CSV table of C-alpha atoms in Angstrom, one decimal:
chain,number,residue,atom,x,y,z
A,1,MET,CA,27.6,-29.2,43.8
A,2,HIS,CA,28.2,-25.4,44.0
A,3,ILE,CA,26.6,-23.3,41.1
A,4,ARG,CA,29.3,-21.5,39.7
A,5,THR,CA,31.2,-25.2,39.6
A,6,TRP,CA,28.3,-26.2,37.6
A,7,CYS,CA,28.3,-23.8,35.2
A,8,TYR,CA,32.0,-24.0,34.6
A,9,ALA,CA,31.6,-27.6,34.0
A,10,MET,CA,28.9,-27.3,31.5
A,11,LEU,CA,30.5,-24.6,29.5
A,12,SER,CA,33.8,-26.7,29.4
A,13,LEU,CA,31.8,-29.2,27.7
A,14,ILE,CA,29.9,-27.2,25.5
A,15,LEU,CA,32.1,-24.6,24.2
A,16,PRO,CA,34.4,-27.0,22.1
A,17,MET,CA,31.4,-27.8,20.1
A,18,THR,CA,30.7,-24.3,18.9
A,19,VAL,CA,31.0,-23.2,15.2
A,20,GLN,CA,32.1,-20.3,14.1
A,21,ALA,CA,30.1,-17.9,11.7
A,22,GLN,CA,31.4,-17.9,7.9
A,23,GLY,CA,33.3,-15.1,6.8
A,24,GLU,CA,32.2,-11.5,5.6
A,25,HIS,CA,29.9,-11.9,2.4
A,26,LYS,CA,30.8,-10.2,-0.7
A,27,TYR,CA,28.3,-7.9,-1.7
A,28,LEU,CA,29.2,-6.4,-4.8
A,29,ASP,CA,29.3,-9.2,-7.8
A,30,HIS,CA,31.4,-6.5,-9.8
A,31,ALA,CA,33.6,-3.4,-9.1
A,32,LEU,CA,31.8,-0.2,-9.3
A,33,PRO,CA,33.0,1.6,-12.6
A,34,GLU,CA,35.6,4.4,-11.9
A,35,ALA,CA,34.0,7.3,-13.8
A,36,TRP,CA,30.7,8.1,-15.2
A,37,GLN,CA,30.2,7.6,-18.9
A,38,GLU,CA,28.8,11.1,-19.2
A,39,ASP,CA,32.0,13.3,-19.8
A,40,ASP,CA,30.7,16.9,-19.8
A,41,SER,CA,31.8,20.5,-18.8
A,42,ASN,CA,27.9,20.4,-17.1
A,43,PHE,CA,29.4,17.9,-14.7
A,44,GLN,CA,32.1,18.0,-12.0
A,45,GLN,CA,33.3,15.1,-9.8
A,46,THR,CA,32.4,16.4,-6.5
A,47,LEU,CA,29.2,16.3,-4.8
A,48,PRO,CA,27.3,19.0,-3.8
A,49,VAL,CA,28.0,20.8,-0.5
A,50,ASP,CA,24.6,21.5,0.7
A,51,ASP,CA,22.0,18.4,0.2
A,52,GLN,CA,19.2,20.9,0.1
A,53,TRP,CA,19.5,21.0,-3.7
A,54,TRP,CA,16.1,22.9,-4.6
A,55,LYS,CA,17.6,25.7,-3.2
A,56,ASN,CA,19.8,26.1,-6.3
A,57,PHE,CA,16.6,27.2,-7.9
A,58,ASN,CA,16.5,30.4,-6.2
A,59,ASP,CA,12.5,30.1,-5.7
A,60,PRO,CA,11.1,30.9,-2.2
A,61,VAL,CA,7.7,29.3,-3.2
A,62,LEU,CA,9.3,25.7,-3.8
A,63,ASP,CA,11.3,26.2,-0.7
A,64,SER,CA,8.1,26.7,1.3
A,65,LEU,CA,6.2,23.9,-0.4
A,66,ILE,CA,8.8,21.4,0.4
A,67,GLU,CA,9.0,22.4,4.0
A,68,VAL,CA,5.3,22.0,4.5
A,69,ALA,CA,5.6,18.4,2.5
A,70,VAL,CA,8.2,17.2,4.8
A,71,ARG,CA,6.3,18.4,7.9
A,72,GLN,CA,2.9,17.2,6.9
A,73,ASN,CA,3.1,14.4,4.4
A,74,TYR,CA,1.6,11.4,5.4
A,75,SER,CA,4.1,9.2,3.5
A,76,VAL,CA,6.7,10.7,5.8
A,77,LEU,CA,4.7,10.2,9.0
A,78,MET,CA,4.3,6.7,8.5
A,79,ALA,CA,8.0,6.0,7.8
A,80,ALA,CA,8.6,8.0,11.1
A,81,ASP,CA,6.4,5.4,12.7
A,82,ARG,CA,8.0,2.6,11.0
A,83,ILE,CA,11.3,3.8,12.7
A,84,ALA,CA,9.3,3.9,16.2
A,85,MET,CA,8.1,0.4,15.4
A,86,ALA,CA,11.6,-1.2,14.4
A,87,LYS,CA,13.3,0.9,17.8
A,88,ALA,CA,10.5,-1.1,19.9
A,89,ASN,CA,11.4,-4.5,18.2
A,90,LEU,CA,15.1,-3.5,19.1
A,91,ARG,CA,14.0,-3.1,22.7
A,92,ILE,CA,11.8,-6.1,22.7
A,93,GLN,CA,14.7,-8.4,21.7
A,94,GLN,CA,17.0,-6.6,24.1
A,95,GLY,CA,15.1,-7.5,26.9
A,96,SER,CA,16.2,-11.1,26.1
A,97,TYR,CA,19.2,-10.2,27.9
A,98,SER,CA,17.7,-9.6,31.2
A,99,PRO,CA,16.3,-12.2,33.4
A,100,THR,CA,12.8,-12.7,33.8
A,101,LEU,CA,11.6,-11.9,37.2
A,102,GLY,CA,8.1,-12.7,38.8
A,103,PHE,CA,6.3,-12.4,42.4
A,104,SER,CA,3.6,-14.6,43.8
A,105,ALA,CA,1.8,-14.3,46.8
A,106,GLY,CA,-1.2,-16.3,48.4
A,107,TRP,CA,-3.2,-17.3,51.7
A,108,THR,CA,-5.1,-20.5,51.8
A,109,ARG,CA,-7.4,-21.6,54.9
A,110,GLN,CA,-8.9,-25.3,54.4
A,111,GLN,CA,-11.2,-27.0,56.5
A,112,THR,CA,-11.9,-30.7,56.3
A,113,SER,CA,-15.2,-32.6,57.4
A,114,GLY,CA,-15.4,-34.3,60.4
A,115,ASN,CA,-18.1,-36.5,59.0
A,116,THR,CA,-16.4,-38.2,56.1
A,117,GLY,CA,-13.9,-40.3,58.0
A,118,SER,CA,-12.8,-41.6,61.4
A,119,LEU,CA,-10.2,-38.2,61.7
A,120,PRO,CA,-12.0,-35.3,63.4
A,121,ARG,CA,-12.7,-31.9,61.6
A,122,THR,CA,-9.3,-29.9,61.0
A,123,THR,CA,-8.7,-26.5,60.1
A,124,THR,CA,-5.4,-25.7,58.2
A,125,GLN,CA,-4.0,-22.4,56.6
A,126,TYR,CA,-1.0,-21.6,54.7
A,127,SER,CA,0.6,-18.3,53.2
A,128,ASP,CA,3.6,-17.6,51.0
A,129,ALA,CA,5.5,-15.1,49.2
A,130,THR,CA,8.0,-15.8,46.2
A,131,LEU,CA,10.3,-13.8,43.9
A,132,SER,CA,11.0,-16.1,41.2
A,133,MET,CA,13.8,-15.7,38.3
A,134,ASN,CA,14.6,-17.1,34.8
A,135,TRP,CA,17.7,-16.2,33.2
A,136,GLU,CA,18.8,-18.0,29.9
A,137,ILE,CA,22.4,-17.2,29.6
A,138,ASP,CA,23.7,-16.4,25.7
A,139,VAL,CA,26.2,-18.9,25.6
A,140,PHE,CA,26.3,-19.4,22.0
A,141,GLY,CA,25.2,-16.0,20.5
A,142,SER,CA,21.7,-16.5,19.7
A,143,ILE,CA,20.1,-13.8,21.3
A,144,ARG,CA,23.2,-11.5,20.3
A,145,ASN,CA,22.5,-12.3,16.7
A,146,ARG,CA,18.9,-11.6,16.8
A,147,VAL,CA,19.6,-8.4,18.5
A,148,LYS,CA,22.1,-7.5,15.8
A,149,ALA,CA,19.3,-8.2,13.2
A,150,GLN,CA,16.9,-6.0,14.9
A,151,LYS,CA,19.5,-3.3,15.1
A,152,GLU,CA,20.4,-3.6,11.5
A,153,ASN,CA,16.5,-3.4,10.7
A,154,PHE,CA,16.3,-0.4,12.9
A,155,ALA,CA,19.1,1.3,11.0
A,156,ALA,CA,17.4,0.4,8.1
A,157,SER,CA,14.3,1.8,8.7
A,158,LYS,CA,16.2,5.1,9.4
A,159,GLU,CA,17.6,4.7,5.5
A,160,ASP,CA,13.9,4.0,4.5
A,161,TYR,CA,12.7,7.0,5.7
A,162,ASN,CA,15.9,9.0,4.1
A,163,ALA,CA,14.5,7.4,1.1
A,164,VAL,CA,11.0,8.6,1.4
A,165,MET,CA,12.2,12.0,2.2
A,166,VAL,CA,14.7,12.1,-1.1
A,167,SER,CA,11.5,10.9,-3.1
A,168,LEU,CA,8.9,13.5,-1.4
A,169,CYS,CA,11.3,16.3,-2.3
A,170,ALA,CA,11.8,15.2,-6.0
A,171,GLN,CA,7.9,14.6,-6.3
A,172,VAL,CA,7.2,18.0,-4.9
A,173,ALA,CA,9.7,19.6,-7.0
A,174,SER,CA,8.8,17.8,-10.2
A,175,ALA,CA,4.8,18.8,-9.6
A,176,TYR,CA,6.0,22.3,-9.4
A,177,ILE,CA,8.2,22.7,-12.4
A,178,ASN,CA,5.3,20.7,-14.3
A,179,LEU,CA,3.1,23.3,-13.0
A,180,ARG,CA,5.0,26.3,-13.7
A,181,GLU,CA,5.7,25.1,-17.2
A,182,LEU,CA,1.8,24.5,-17.7
A,183,GLN,CA,1.4,28.1,-16.9
A,184,GLN,CA,4.4,29.3,-18.6
A,185,GLU,CA,2.8,27.6,-21.9
A,186,VAL,CA,-0.7,29.3,-21.1
A,187,GLU,CA,1.3,32.5,-21.1
A,188,VAL,CA,2.6,31.6,-24.5
A,189,VAL,CA,-0.9,30.6,-26.2
A,190,LYS,CA,-2.4,34.1,-24.8
A,191,LYS,CA,0.6,36.3,-26.1
A,192,ASN,CA,0.0,34.2,-29.7
A,193,CYS,CA,-3.5,34.7,-29.1
A,194,GLN,CA,-3.2,38.4,-29.1
A,195,SER,CA,-0.7,38.5,-31.9
A,196,GLN,CA,-2.8,36.4,-34.1
A,197,LEU,CA,-6.1,38.5,-33.2
A,198,ALA,CA,-3.9,41.5,-34.6
A,199,VAL,CA,-3.2,39.7,-37.6
A,200,VAL,CA,-7.1,38.9,-38.1
A,201,LYS,CA,-7.9,42.5,-37.9
A,202,ILE,CA,-5.3,43.1,-40.7
A,203,THR,CA,-7.1,40.7,-42.7
A,204,GLU,CA,-10.0,42.3,-42.1
A,205,LYS,CA,-9.4,45.7,-43.1
A,206,ARG,CA,-7.9,44.5,-46.3
A,207,TYR,CA,-10.9,42.3,-47.1
A,208,GLU,CA,-12.8,45.5,-46.6
A,209,THR,CA,-11.0,47.5,-48.9
A,210,GLY,CA,-11.3,44.7,-51.8
A,211,LEU,CA,-7.5,43.7,-51.6
A,212,VAL,CA,-8.1,40.3,-50.4
A,213,SER,CA,-11.0,37.6,-50.5
A,214,LYS,CA,-13.0,36.5,-47.5
A,215,LEU,CA,-10.8,33.2,-47.3
A,216,ASP,CA,-8.0,35.0,-45.6
A,217,VAL,CA,-10.0,36.3,-42.8
A,218,ALA,CA,-11.3,32.8,-42.4
A,219,GLN,CA,-8.1,31.2,-42.2
A,220,ALA,CA,-6.8,33.9,-39.7
A,221,LEU,CA,-9.8,33.1,-37.3
A,222,SER,CA,-9.5,29.3,-37.8
A,223,VAL,CA,-5.7,29.8,-36.6
A,224,TYR,CA,-6.9,32.3,-33.8
A,225,TYR,CA,-9.6,29.8,-32.5
A,226,ASP,CA,-7.4,26.6,-32.9
A,227,THR,CA,-5.0,28.6,-30.5
A,228,LYS,CA,-7.3,29.8,-28.1
A,229,ALA,CA,-8.8,26.2,-28.1
A,230,SER,CA,-5.6,24.7,-26.4
A,231,LEU,CA,-6.0,26.6,-23.2
A,232,PRO,CA,-8.8,24.4,-21.4
A,233,MET,CA,-6.3,21.6,-21.5
A,234,LEU,CA,-3.3,23.3,-20.3
A,235,GLU,CA,-5.6,25.0,-17.5
A,236,ALA,CA,-7.2,21.4,-16.6
A,237,GLY,CA,-3.3,19.9,-16.4
A,238,ILE,CA,-2.6,23.0,-13.9
A,239,ILE,CA,-5.3,22.1,-11.6
A,240,GLN,CA,-4.3,18.7,-11.5
A,241,TYR,CA,-0.7,19.2,-10.7
A,242,THR,CA,-2.3,21.8,-7.9
A,243,ASN,CA,-4.0,19.2,-6.4
A,244,ALA,CA,-0.9,16.6,-6.9
A,245,LEU,CA,1.0,19.3,-5.0
A,246,GLY,CA,-2.0,19.5,-2.0
A,247,VAL,CA,-1.6,15.7,-1.6
A,248,LEU,CA,2.1,15.8,-1.3
A,249,MET,CA,1.8,18.5,1.2
A,250,GLY,CA,-1.1,16.8,3.2
A,251,LEU,CA,-3.7,19.3,2.4
A,252,TYR,CA,-6.9,19.4,0.6
A,253,PRO,CA,-7.1,20.5,-3.1
A,254,GLN,CA,-9.0,24.0,-2.5
A,255,ASP,CA,-6.2,24.3,0.1
A,256,ALA,CA,-3.3,24.2,-2.5
A,257,ARG,CA,-4.9,25.9,-5.1
A,258,LYS,CA,-5.0,28.9,-2.9
A,259,ILE,CA,-1.4,28.9,-2.5
A,260,MET,CA,-0.6,28.4,-6.2
A,261,GLU,CA,-2.9,31.1,-7.6
A,262,THR,CA,-0.1,33.2,-8.2
A,263,GLN,CA,2.0,32.4,-11.8
A,264,LYS,CA,5.7,32.8,-11.8
A,265,PRO,CA,7.9,31.7,-14.4
A,266,LEU,CA,10.4,28.5,-14.7
A,267,PRO,CA,13.3,28.9,-12.8
A,268,GLU,CA,16.4,29.7,-15.0
A,269,TYR,CA,19.2,27.3,-14.0
A,270,VAL,CA,22.1,26.3,-16.2
A,271,GLU,CA,25.0,25.5,-14.0
A,272,MET,CA,27.6,22.9,-13.2
A,273,VAL,CA,26.4,20.0,-11.4
A,274,GLY,CA,28.4,18.1,-8.7
A,275,ILE,CA,28.1,14.3,-9.3
A,276,GLY,CA,31.3,12.7,-7.4
A,277,ILE,CA,32.3,9.3,-8.8
A,278,PRO,CA,30.2,6.1,-8.8
A,279,ALA,CA,31.3,4.9,-5.8
A,280,ASN,CA,29.7,7.8,-3.7
A,281,LEU,CA,26.6,6.0,-4.6
A,282,LEU,CA,27.1,3.7,-1.9
A,283,LEU,CA,27.5,6.7,1.0
A,284,ARG,CA,24.8,8.8,0.0
A,285,ARG,CA,21.9,6.8,-1.8
A,286,PRO,CA,19.6,5.6,1.3
A,287,ASP,CA,18.1,2.6,-0.6
A,288,ILE,CA,21.5,1.2,-1.0
A,289,ARG,CA,22.4,2.0,2.5
A,290,SER,CA,19.3,0.5,3.6
A,291,ALA,CA,19.7,-2.9,1.5
A,292,GLU,CA,22.8,-2.9,3.1
A,293,ARG,CA,21.5,-3.1,6.2
A,294,LEU,CA,19.2,-5.5,5.5
A,295,VAL,CA,22.0,-7.8,4.2
A,296,ASN,CA,23.9,-7.4,7.4
A,297,ALA,CA,20.4,-8.3,9.4
A,298,GLN,CA,20.0,-11.5,7.3
A,299,ALA,CA,23.2,-12.6,8.1
A,300,ALA,CA,22.6,-12.2,11.9
A,301,SER,CA,19.7,-13.9,11.4
A,302,LEU,CA,21.2,-16.8,9.9
A,303,GLY,CA,23.9,-16.6,13.0
A,304,ALA,CA,21.1,-16.8,15.2
A,305,SER,CA,19.5,-20.2,13.2
A,306,LYS,CA,23.0,-21.8,13.6
A,307,SER,CA,23.3,-20.7,17.4
A,308,ASP,CA,19.5,-22.9,17.7
A,309,TRP,CA,21.5,-26.0,16.8
A,310,TRP,CA,23.1,-26.2,20.2
A,311,PRO,CA,22.1,-26.2,23.7
A,312,LYS,CA,20.4,-23.3,25.8
A,313,VAL,CA,21.7,-22.6,29.3
A,314,PHE,CA,19.2,-21.4,31.8
A,315,VAL,CA,19.5,-20.6,35.4
A,316,ASN,CA,16.1,-20.7,37.4
A,317,GLY,CA,15.6,-19.7,41.1
A,318,SER,CA,13.3,-18.3,43.6
A,319,VAL,CA,13.2,-16.8,47.0
A,320,GLY,CA,10.4,-16.3,49.4
A,321,PHE,CA,8.8,-17.1,52.5
A,322,ALA,CA,6.4,-19.5,53.6
A,323,SER,CA,4.5,-20.4,57.0
A,324,HIS,CA,1.1,-21.6,58.3
A,325,ASP,CA,1.0,-18.8,60.4
A,326,LEU,CA,0.5,-15.6,58.8
A,327,ASP,CA,2.0,-13.9,62.1
A,328,LYS,CA,5.1,-15.7,61.3
A,329,LEU,CA,5.9,-15.3,57.5
A,330,ALA,CA,8.4,-12.7,57.6
A,331,ASN,CA,10.6,-14.8,60.4
A,332,HIS,CA,13.8,-16.4,59.2
A,333,ASN,CA,12.6,-19.7,59.3
A,334,SER,CA,10.2,-19.3,57.0
A,335,LEU,CA,12.8,-18.5,54.3
A,336,THR,CA,12.5,-20.7,51.1
A,337,TYR,CA,15.0,-20.4,48.2
A,338,GLU,CA,15.9,-22.5,45.2
A,339,ILE,CA,18.5,-22.5,42.7
A,340,ALA,CA,18.2,-24.6,39.5
A,341,PRO,CA,20.5,-24.3,36.4
A,342,SER,CA,19.6,-26.3,33.7
A,343,ILE,CA,20.4,-27.1,29.9
A,344,SER,CA,17.9,-27.6,27.2
A,345,TRP,CA,19.2,-29.3,23.8
A,346,SER,CA,16.5,-29.9,21.2
A,347,PHE,CA,18.8,-31.6,18.8
A,348,PHE,CA,16.2,-33.4,16.9
A,349,GLN,CA,13.0,-31.5,15.6
A,350,GLY,CA,12.1,-33.5,12.3
A,351,GLY,CA,14.4,-31.3,10.2
A,352,LYS,CA,13.1,-28.0,11.4
A,353,LEU,CA,16.3,-26.8,12.3
A,354,ALA,CA,18.3,-27.7,9.3
A,355,GLN,CA,15.3,-26.1,7.4
A,356,ALA,CA,15.3,-22.9,9.3
A,357,THR,CA,18.8,-22.5,8.6
A,358,ARG,CA,18.7,-23.2,4.7
A,359,LEU,CA,16.0,-20.4,5.0
A,360,ALA,CA,17.9,-18.0,6.4
A,361,LYS,CA,20.6,-18.5,4.0
A,362,ALA,CA,18.5,-18.4,1.4
A,363,GLN,CA,16.9,-15.0,2.4
A,364,LEU,CA,20.5,-14.0,2.9
A,365,ASP,CA,21.3,-14.9,-0.6
A,366,GLU,CA,18.5,-13.1,-1.8
A,367,SER,CA,19.1,-9.7,0.2
A,368,ILE,CA,22.8,-9.6,-1.3
A,369,ARG,CA,21.6,-10.1,-5.1
A,370,GLN,CA,19.0,-7.2,-3.9
A,371,PHE,CA,21.9,-4.9,-2.6
A,372,ASN,CA,23.6,-5.8,-6.0
A,373,GLN,CA,20.4,-5.0,-8.1
A,374,ASP,CA,19.8,-1.7,-6.3
A,375,VAL,CA,23.6,-0.5,-6.9
A,376,LEU,CA,23.1,-1.4,-11.0
A,377,THR,CA,19.8,0.4,-10.9
A,378,ALA,CA,21.1,3.4,-9.2
A,379,VAL,CA,24.2,3.4,-11.6
A,380,GLN,CA,21.8,3.5,-14.5
A,381,GLU,CA,19.6,6.2,-13.2
A,382,VAL,CA,22.2,8.6,-12.7
A,383,ASP,CA,23.8,7.8,-16.4
A,384,ASN,CA,20.4,8.4,-17.7
A,385,ALA,CA,19.6,11.7,-15.8
A,386,MET,CA,23.0,13.0,-16.6
A,387,ASN,CA,22.4,11.9,-20.5
A,388,ALA,CA,19.1,14.0,-20.2
A,389,TYR,CA,20.1,17.0,-18.6
A,390,LYS,CA,23.2,17.3,-21.2
A,391,ASN,CA,21.3,17.0,-24.1
A,392,SER,CA,18.0,19.0,-22.6
A,393,ILE,CA,20.9,22.0,-22.4
A,394,ARG,CA,21.8,21.7,-26.1
A,395,GLN,CA,18.2,21.4,-26.8
A,396,ILE,CA,17.3,24.7,-25.3
A,397,VAL,CA,20.1,26.5,-27.0
A,398,ALA,CA,19.1,25.4,-30.4
A,399,LEU,CA,15.1,26.1,-29.6
A,400,ARG,CA,16.0,29.5,-28.5
A,401,GLU,CA,17.5,30.2,-32.0
A,402,VAL,CA,14.5,28.8,-33.7
A,403,VAL,CA,12.5,30.6,-31.8
A,404,ASN,CA,14.2,34.0,-32.9
A,405,GLN,CA,14.0,32.8,-36.5
A,406,GLY,CA,10.5,32.0,-36.2
A,407,LYS,CA,9.6,35.3,-34.8
A,408,GLN,CA,11.7,36.9,-37.7
A,409,THR,CA,9.8,35.0,-40.3
A,410,LEU,CA,6.6,36.2,-38.9
A,411,GLU,CA,7.4,39.7,-39.0
A,412,LEU,CA,8.9,39.7,-42.7
A,413,SER,CA,6.1,37.7,-44.1
A,414,LEU,CA,3.2,39.8,-42.4
A,415,ASP,CA,5.3,43.0,-43.8
A,416,LEU,CA,5.3,41.2,-47.5
A,417,TYR,CA,1.4,40.2,-46.9
A,418,LYS,CA,0.4,44.0,-46.2
A,419,GLN,CA,2.6,44.8,-49.3
A,420,GLY,CA,0.4,42.2,-51.7
A,421,LEU,CA,4.1,40.7,-52.0
A,422,THR,CA,3.2,37.1,-50.8
A,423,PRO,CA,0.0,34.7,-50.3
A,424,PHE,CA,-1.4,34.9,-46.7
A,425,GLN,CA,-0.9,31.4,-46.4
A,426,ASN,CA,3.1,32.2,-45.8
A,427,VAL,CA,2.0,34.1,-42.6
A,428,LEU,CA,-0.3,31.2,-41.5
A,429,ASP,CA,2.4,29.1,-41.7
A,430,ALA,CA,4.7,31.2,-39.6
A,431,GLN,CA,2.2,31.8,-36.9
A,432,ARG,CA,1.7,28.1,-36.4
A,433,SER,CA,5.1,27.5,-36.4
A,434,LEU,CA,6.2,30.0,-34.2
A,435,LEU,CA,3.6,29.1,-31.6
A,436,SER,CA,5.2,25.4,-32.0
A,437,TYR,CA,8.7,26.9,-31.5
A,438,GLU,CA,7.7,28.5,-28.3
A,439,ASN,CA,5.7,25.6,-26.6
A,440,GLU,CA,8.9,23.4,-27.4
A,441,LEU,CA,11.1,25.8,-25.9
A,442,THR,CA,9.2,26.1,-22.6
A,443,GLN,CA,8.7,22.3,-22.6
A,444,ALA,CA,12.6,21.9,-23.2
A,445,LYS,CA,12.9,24.5,-20.3
A,446,GLY,CA,10.7,22.2,-18.1
A,447,SER,CA,12.3,19.1,-19.2
A,448,SER,CA,15.8,20.2,-18.8
A,449,LEU,CA,14.7,21.1,-14.8
A,450,LEU,CA,13.1,17.8,-14.5
A,451,SER,CA,16.2,15.8,-15.4
A,452,LEU,CA,18.0,17.7,-13.1
A,453,ILE,CA,15.5,16.8,-10.3
A,454,GLN,CA,15.9,13.1,-11.2
A,455,LEU,CA,19.8,13.5,-11.3
A,456,TYR,CA,19.7,14.9,-7.8
A,457,GLN,CA,17.5,12.0,-6.8
A,458,ALA,CA,19.9,9.6,-8.4
A,459,LEU,CA,22.3,10.9,-6.6
A,460,GLY,CA,20.8,10.5,-3.3
A,461,GLY,CA,20.8,14.3,-2.4
A,462,GLY,CA,18.0,15.4,-0.1
A,463,TRP,CA,17.1,14.7,3.5
A,464,GLY,CA,19.1,12.8,6.3
A,465,ILE,CA,18.9,12.1,9.7
A,466,GLU,CA,21.6,11.1,12.6
A,467,GLU,CA,22.6,7.5,13.0
């Protein structure tokens, strides 16, 4: 029978037994909310035009730190390696579409003994060269589904790379803001130390003139030294965040310290933030896009496991030359060939096929639930960050008034003390309160910027690579 006729006959027998995969899976258990819970003038329902959100801080140092980090961070480099591995796996799976070709050649010379029987000694030789082929025809989509699964895994690895980049940019920005916040707290402490030292000198002069007891001097010195004692822990925190920035940039700590020696104030940023609508998260957050790709990959794997229930069709063949005389090997009379289409159907494997399908179905269900969990977590993170940022702005406005009143209280209490109209305790209370207020204001500014960074991260802002 001609090979084409045989294949048509086999296909007409097998194709009616194929089954179609189930319809599209419903990823989301519940529809996303139409708007965010926070309704405030600080936010607008449009996404930022520029994904490089850190440039809104107008801080060249931060820009340069992130630029170095995305180039040298080892987590990013490992994510890029995982993309290369996923691409290689895809190419390996795509290779199943092509036939397997092999070549073999040999020469044999054999001589029999003339002393072991009635036959005389004989000498024979044999030479051959053969090109063979084995090709699986993907009738039921087993190879096609496995290739599709690897394509989705490859796409998911790209999204994982994007997620690493988004996280890295947020980590660098957060460490930088924490560092600048501590540096600003150091400046606050030093400024208060100078003010408190001036008060110490005032109490000493009043003690020397006999206007007050030495208790006032001792109390003034206690406040001064207590304030000064907070510097070492702040400086230790600065070193820790500097080291963290060094690791994020792929540098050793001593190299990072050289970069961060110059002190700078916290960036001033109180502007309207673009947040879009909840559905934008599905388009922007790389972790959600990666989860969606993994759902598609598991669906394709389920289809492949179902295809394994049905027969596999192969076409085997070979062509070559064989001859006893080496000089006649290339002669047309030495030509040999073989065409051997075949079908293989392992319809019973002790339940392995059924369990493989159940496993693939369970993995698909798990990936769908993971996708839904990621969406819920994303909405929660955005709502939390929006609420934190909005209230941090309100806190900053209130603390600025508190600091102004604290400064005025210190000035008034000190003037009254100089005139002998108020006890020194009022001055001490005013000094401690002012230091506390200024530290709270600095921390509130840092917390506001950190909340903004978390908001941009939750919205999926940052880096992206082409599909």
